[in-house]
Coordinates of N, CA, C and O in Angstrom, one line a residue:
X141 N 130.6 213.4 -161.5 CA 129.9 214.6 -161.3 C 128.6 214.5 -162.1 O 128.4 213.7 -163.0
X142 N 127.7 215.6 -161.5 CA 126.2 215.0 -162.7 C 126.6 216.1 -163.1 O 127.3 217.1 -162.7
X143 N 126.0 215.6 -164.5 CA 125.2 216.6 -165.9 C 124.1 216.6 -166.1 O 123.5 215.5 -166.2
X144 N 123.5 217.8 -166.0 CA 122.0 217.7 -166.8 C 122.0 218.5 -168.0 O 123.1 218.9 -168.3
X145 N 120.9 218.8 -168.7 CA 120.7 218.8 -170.1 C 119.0 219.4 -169.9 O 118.3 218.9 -169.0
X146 N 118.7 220.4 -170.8 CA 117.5 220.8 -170.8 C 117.7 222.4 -171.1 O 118.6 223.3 -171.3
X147 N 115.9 222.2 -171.1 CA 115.3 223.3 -171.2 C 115.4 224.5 -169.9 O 114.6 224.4 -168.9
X148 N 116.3 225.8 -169.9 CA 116.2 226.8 -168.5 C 115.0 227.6 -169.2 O 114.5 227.6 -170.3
X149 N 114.8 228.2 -168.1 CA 114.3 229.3 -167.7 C 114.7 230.2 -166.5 O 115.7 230.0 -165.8
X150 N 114.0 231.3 -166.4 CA 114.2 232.2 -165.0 C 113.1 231.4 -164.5 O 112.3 230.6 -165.1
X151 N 113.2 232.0 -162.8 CA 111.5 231.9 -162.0 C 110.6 232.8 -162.5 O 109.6 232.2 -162.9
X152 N 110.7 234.0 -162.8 CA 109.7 234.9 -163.6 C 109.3 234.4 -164.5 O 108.2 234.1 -164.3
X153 N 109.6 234.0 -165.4 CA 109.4 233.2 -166.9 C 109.0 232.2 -166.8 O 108.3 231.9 -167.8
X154 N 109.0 231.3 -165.7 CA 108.6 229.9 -165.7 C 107.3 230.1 -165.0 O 106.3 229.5 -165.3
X155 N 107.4 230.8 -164.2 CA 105.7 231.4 -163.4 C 105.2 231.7 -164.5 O 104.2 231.1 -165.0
X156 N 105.9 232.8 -165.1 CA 104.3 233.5 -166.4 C 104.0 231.9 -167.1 O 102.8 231.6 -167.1
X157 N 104.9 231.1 -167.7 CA 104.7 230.2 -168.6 C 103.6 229.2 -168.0 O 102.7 228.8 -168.7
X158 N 103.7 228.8 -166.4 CA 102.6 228.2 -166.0 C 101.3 228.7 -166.2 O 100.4 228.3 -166.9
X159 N 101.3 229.7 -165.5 CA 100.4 230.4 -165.4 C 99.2 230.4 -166.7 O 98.0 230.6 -166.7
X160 N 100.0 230.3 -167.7 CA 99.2 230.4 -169.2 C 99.4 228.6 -169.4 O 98.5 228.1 -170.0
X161 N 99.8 228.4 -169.2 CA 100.0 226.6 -169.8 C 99.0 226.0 -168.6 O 98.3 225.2 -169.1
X162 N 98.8 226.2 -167.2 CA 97.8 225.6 -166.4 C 96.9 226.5 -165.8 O 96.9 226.8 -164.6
X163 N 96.1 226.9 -166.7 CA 95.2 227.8 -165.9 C 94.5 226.9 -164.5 O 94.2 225.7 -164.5
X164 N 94.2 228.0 -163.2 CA 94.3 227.8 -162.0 C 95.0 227.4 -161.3 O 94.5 226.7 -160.4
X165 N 96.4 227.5 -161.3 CA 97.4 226.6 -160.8 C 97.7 227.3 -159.6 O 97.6 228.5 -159.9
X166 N 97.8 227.2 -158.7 CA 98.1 227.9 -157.5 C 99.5 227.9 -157.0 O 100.1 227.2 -156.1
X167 N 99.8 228.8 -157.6 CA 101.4 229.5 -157.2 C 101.7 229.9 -156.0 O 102.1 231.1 -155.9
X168 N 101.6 229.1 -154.5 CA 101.2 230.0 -153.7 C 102.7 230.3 -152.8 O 102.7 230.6 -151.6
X169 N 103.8 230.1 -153.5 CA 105.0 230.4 -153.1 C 106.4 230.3 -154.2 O 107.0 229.2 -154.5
X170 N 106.7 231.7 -154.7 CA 107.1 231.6 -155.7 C 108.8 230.9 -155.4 O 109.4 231.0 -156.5
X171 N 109.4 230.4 -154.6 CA 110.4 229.6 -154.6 C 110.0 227.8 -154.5 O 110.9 226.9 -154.2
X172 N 108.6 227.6 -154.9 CA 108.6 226.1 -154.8 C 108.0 226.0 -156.3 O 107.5 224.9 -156.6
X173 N 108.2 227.2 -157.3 CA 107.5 227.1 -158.6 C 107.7 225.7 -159.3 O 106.9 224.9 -159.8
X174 N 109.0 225.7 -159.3 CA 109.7 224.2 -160.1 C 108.8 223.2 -159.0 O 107.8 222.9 -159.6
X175 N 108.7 222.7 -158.0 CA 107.7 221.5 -157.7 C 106.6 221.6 -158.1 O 106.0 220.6 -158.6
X176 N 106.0 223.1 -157.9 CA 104.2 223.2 -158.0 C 103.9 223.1 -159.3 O 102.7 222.8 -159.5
X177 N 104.7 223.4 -160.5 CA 104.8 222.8 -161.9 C 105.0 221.6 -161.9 O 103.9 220.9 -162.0
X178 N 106.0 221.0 -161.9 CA 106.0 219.4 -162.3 C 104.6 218.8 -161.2 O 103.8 218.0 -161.8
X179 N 104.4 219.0 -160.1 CA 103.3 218.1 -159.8 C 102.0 218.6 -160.4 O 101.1 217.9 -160.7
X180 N 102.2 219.9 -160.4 CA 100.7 220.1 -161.3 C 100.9 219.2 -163.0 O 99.9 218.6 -163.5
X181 N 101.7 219.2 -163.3 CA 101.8 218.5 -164.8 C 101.6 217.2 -164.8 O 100.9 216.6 -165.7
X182 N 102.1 216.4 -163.5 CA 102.1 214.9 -163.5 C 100.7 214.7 -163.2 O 100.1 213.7 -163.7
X183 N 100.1 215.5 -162.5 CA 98.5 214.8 -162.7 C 97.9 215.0 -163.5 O 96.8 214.7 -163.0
X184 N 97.8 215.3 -164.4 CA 97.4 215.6 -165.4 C 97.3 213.5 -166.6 O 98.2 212.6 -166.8
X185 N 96.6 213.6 -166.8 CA 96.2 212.4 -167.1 C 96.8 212.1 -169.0 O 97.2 211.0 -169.5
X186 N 96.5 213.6 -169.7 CA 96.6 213.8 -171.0 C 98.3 214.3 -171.3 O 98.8 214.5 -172.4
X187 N 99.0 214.3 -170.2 CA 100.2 215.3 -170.2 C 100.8 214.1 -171.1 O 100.6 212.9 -170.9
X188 N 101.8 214.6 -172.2 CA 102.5 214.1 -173.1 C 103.8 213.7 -172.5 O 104.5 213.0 -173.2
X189 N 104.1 214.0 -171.6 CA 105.3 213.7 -171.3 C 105.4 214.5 -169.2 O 104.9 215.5 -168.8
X190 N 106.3 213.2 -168.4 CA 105.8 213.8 -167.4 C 107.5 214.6 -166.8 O 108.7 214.3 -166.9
X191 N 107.0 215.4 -166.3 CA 108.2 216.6 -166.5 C 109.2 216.3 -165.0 O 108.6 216.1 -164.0
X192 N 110.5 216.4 -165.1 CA 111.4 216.6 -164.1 C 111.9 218.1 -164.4 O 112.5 218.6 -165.4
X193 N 111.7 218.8 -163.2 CA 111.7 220.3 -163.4 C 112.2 220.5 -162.0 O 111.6 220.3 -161.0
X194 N 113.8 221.3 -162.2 CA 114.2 221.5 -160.4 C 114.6 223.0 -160.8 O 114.6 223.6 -161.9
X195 N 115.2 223.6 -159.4 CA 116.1 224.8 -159.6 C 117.3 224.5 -159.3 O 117.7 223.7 -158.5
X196 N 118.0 225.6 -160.2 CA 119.7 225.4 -159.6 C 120.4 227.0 -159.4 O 119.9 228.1 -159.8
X197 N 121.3 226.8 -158.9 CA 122.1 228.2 -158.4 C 123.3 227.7 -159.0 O 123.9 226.7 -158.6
X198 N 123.9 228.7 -160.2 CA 125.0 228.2 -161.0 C 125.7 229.9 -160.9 O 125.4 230.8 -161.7
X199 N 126.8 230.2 -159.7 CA 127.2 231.6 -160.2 C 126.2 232.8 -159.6 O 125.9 233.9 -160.0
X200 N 125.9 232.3 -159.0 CA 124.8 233.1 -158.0 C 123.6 233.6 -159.4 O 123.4 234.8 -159.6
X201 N 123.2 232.7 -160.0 CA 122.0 232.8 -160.4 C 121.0 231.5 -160.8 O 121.0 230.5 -161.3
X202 N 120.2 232.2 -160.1 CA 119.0 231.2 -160.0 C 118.1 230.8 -161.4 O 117.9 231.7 -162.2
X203 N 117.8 229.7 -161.7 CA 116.5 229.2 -162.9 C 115.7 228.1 -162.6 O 115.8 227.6 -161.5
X204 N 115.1 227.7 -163.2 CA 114.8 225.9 -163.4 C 115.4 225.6 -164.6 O 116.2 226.2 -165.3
X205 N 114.8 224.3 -164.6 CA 115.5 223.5 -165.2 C 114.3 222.7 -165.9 O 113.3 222.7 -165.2
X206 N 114.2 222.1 -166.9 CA 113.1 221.3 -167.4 C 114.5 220.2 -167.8 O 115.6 220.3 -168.5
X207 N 114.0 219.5 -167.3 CA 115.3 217.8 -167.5 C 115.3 217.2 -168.3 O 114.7 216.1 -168.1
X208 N 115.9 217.2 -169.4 CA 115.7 216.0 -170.7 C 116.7 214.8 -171.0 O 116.6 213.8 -171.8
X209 N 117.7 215.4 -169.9 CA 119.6 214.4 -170.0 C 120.1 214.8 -168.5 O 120.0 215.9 -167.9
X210 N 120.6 213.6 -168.3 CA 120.9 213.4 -166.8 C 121.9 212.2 -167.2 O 121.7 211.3 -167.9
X211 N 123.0 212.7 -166.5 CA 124.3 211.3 -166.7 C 125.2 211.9 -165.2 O 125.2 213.1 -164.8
X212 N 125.9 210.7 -164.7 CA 127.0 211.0 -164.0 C 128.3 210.8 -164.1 O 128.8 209.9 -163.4
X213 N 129.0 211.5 -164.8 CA 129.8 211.7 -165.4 C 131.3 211.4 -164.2 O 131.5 212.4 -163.5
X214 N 131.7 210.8 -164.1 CA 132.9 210.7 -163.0 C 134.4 211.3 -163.5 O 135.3 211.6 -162.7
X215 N 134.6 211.2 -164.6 CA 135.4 212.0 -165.5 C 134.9 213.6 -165.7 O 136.0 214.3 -165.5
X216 N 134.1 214.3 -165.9 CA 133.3 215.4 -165.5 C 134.4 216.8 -164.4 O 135.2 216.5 -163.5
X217 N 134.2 217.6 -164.6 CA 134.7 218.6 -163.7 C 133.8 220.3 -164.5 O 133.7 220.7 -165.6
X218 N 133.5 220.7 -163.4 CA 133.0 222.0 -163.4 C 133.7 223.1 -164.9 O 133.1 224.0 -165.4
X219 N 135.1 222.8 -165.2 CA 135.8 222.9 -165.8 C 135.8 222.7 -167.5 O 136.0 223.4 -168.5
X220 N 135.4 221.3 -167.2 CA 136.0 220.2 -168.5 C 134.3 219.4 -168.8 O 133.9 218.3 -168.4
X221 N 134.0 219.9 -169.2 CA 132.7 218.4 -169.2 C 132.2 218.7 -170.7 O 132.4 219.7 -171.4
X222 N 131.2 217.2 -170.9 CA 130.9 217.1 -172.1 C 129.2 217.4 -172.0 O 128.3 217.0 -171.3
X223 N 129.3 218.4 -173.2 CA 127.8 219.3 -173.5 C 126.8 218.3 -173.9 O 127.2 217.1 -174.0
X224 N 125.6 218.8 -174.0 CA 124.4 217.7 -175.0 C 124.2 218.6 -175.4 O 124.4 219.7 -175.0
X225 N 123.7 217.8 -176.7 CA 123.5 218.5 -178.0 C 121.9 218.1 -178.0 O 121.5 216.9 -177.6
X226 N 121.0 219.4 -178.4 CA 119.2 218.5 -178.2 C 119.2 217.5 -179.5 O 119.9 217.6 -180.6
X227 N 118.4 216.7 -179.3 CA 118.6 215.5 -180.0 C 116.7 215.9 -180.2 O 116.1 216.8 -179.6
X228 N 116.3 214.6 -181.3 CA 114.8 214.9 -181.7 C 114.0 214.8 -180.6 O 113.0 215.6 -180.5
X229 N 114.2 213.6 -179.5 CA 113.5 214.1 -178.0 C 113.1 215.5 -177.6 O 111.9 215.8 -177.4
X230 N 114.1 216.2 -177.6 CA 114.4 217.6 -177.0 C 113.7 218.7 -177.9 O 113.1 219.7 -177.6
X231 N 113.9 218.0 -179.5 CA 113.2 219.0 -180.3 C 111.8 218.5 -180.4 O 111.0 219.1 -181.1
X232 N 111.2 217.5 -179.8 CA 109.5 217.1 -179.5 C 109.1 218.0 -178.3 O 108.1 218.6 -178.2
X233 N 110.3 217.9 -177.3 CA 109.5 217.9 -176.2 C 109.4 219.7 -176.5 O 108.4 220.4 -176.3
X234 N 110.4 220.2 -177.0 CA 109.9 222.0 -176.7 C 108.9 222.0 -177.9 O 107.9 222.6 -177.4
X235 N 108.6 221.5 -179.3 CA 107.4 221.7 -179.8 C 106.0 221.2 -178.8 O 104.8 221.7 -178.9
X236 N 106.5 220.3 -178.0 CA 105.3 219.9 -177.2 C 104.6 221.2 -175.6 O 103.5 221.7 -175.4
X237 N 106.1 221.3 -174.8 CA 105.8 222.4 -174.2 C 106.1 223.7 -174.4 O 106.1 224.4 -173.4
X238 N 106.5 224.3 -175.5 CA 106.8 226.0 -175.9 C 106.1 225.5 -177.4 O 106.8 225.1 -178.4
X239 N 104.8 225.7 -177.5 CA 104.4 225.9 -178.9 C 104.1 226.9 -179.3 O 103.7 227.8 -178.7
X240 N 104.4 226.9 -181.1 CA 105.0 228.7 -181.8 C 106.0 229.1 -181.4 O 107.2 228.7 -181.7
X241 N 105.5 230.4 -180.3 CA 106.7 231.2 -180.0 C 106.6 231.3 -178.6 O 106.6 232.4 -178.1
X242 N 106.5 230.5 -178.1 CA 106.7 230.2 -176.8 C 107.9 230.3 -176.0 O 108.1 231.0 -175.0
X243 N 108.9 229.3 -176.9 CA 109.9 229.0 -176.2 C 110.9 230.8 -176.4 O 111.7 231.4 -175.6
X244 N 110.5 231.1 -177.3 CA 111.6 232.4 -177.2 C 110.6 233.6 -176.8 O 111.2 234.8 -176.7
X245 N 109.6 233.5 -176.5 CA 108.5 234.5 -175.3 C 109.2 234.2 -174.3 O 110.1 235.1 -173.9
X246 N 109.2 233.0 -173.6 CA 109.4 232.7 -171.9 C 111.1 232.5 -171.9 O 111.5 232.1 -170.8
X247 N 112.1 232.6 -172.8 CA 113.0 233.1 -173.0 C 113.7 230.8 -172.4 O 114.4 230.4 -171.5
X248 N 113.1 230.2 -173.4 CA 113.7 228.7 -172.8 C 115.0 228.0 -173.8 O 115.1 227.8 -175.0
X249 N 115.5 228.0 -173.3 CA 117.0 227.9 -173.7 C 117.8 226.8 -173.6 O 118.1 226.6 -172.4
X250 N 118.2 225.9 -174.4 CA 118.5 224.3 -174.5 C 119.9 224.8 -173.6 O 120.4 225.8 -173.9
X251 N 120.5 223.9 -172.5 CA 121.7 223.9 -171.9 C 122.1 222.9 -171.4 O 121.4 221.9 -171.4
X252 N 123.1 222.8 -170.8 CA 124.0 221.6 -170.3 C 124.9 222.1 -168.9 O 125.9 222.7 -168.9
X253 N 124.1 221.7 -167.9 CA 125.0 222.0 -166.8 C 125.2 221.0 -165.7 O 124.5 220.1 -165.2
X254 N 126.7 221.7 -165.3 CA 127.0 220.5 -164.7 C 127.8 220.8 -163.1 O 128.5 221.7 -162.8
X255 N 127.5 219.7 -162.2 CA 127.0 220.3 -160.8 C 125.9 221.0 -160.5 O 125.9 221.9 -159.6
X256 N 124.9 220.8 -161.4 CA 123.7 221.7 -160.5 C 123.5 221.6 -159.2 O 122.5 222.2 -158.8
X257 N 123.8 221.2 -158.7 CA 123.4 221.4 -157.1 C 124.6 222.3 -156.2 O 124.5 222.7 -155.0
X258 N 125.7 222.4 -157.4 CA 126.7 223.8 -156.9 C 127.6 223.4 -156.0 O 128.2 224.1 -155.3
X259 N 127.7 221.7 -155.9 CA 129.0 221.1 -154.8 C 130.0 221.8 -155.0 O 130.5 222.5 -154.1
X260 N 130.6 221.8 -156.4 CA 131.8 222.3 -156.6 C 133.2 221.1 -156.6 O 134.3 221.2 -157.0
X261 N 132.5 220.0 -156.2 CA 133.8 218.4 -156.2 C 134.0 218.6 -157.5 O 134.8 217.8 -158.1

């Protein structure tokens, strides 16, 4: 089963956070936010790091995801799985994208989930 690992957010939160992190970004459909972010980031020539950013439905609630651990865990169950712990990566990358008080403005929250895509196997 996959695990991911990262930084959530809501869609509200992750819109306001673009919005201030890429000025002109053109939001022009607020369910493709997580694509129109990461591609807007990846061109970006200066970007520090280039972002894997999706949405998931976990329990009938919606977020993104900023991706920092990705494993497929075949031992794994919805149930039973093993957490990540943010490691100094994780504590670069949110000093890098939530700087100050960023990360607890836009409400970004280290997590570990697993089945994001909500199979349920």
């Amino acid at each position: 089963m996959i695990v991911i690992g990262g930084y959530t957010m809501t869609f509200e939160d992750a819109k306001a956070w673009a919005l201030r992190r890429y000025p002109g970004i053109n939001i022009y459909d607020d369910d493709l936010i997580p694509h129109i972010i990461q591609t807007d980031n990846n061109k970006l020539e200066d970007s520090p790091q280039k972002l894997t950013f999706i949405s998931c439905l976990k329990n009938r609630y919606c977020f993104v995801i900023f991706v920092t651990h990705l494993v497929d865990d075949p031992t794994a169950t919805v149930a039973r799985f093993k957490r990540f712990r943010p490691s100094e990566a994780d504590m670069k990358f949110k000093e890098t994208f939530f700087p100050g008080e960023e990360a607890r403005e836009f409400n970004a929250v280290f997590a570990t989930i697993c089945d994001p895509d909500n199979r349920g196997y």
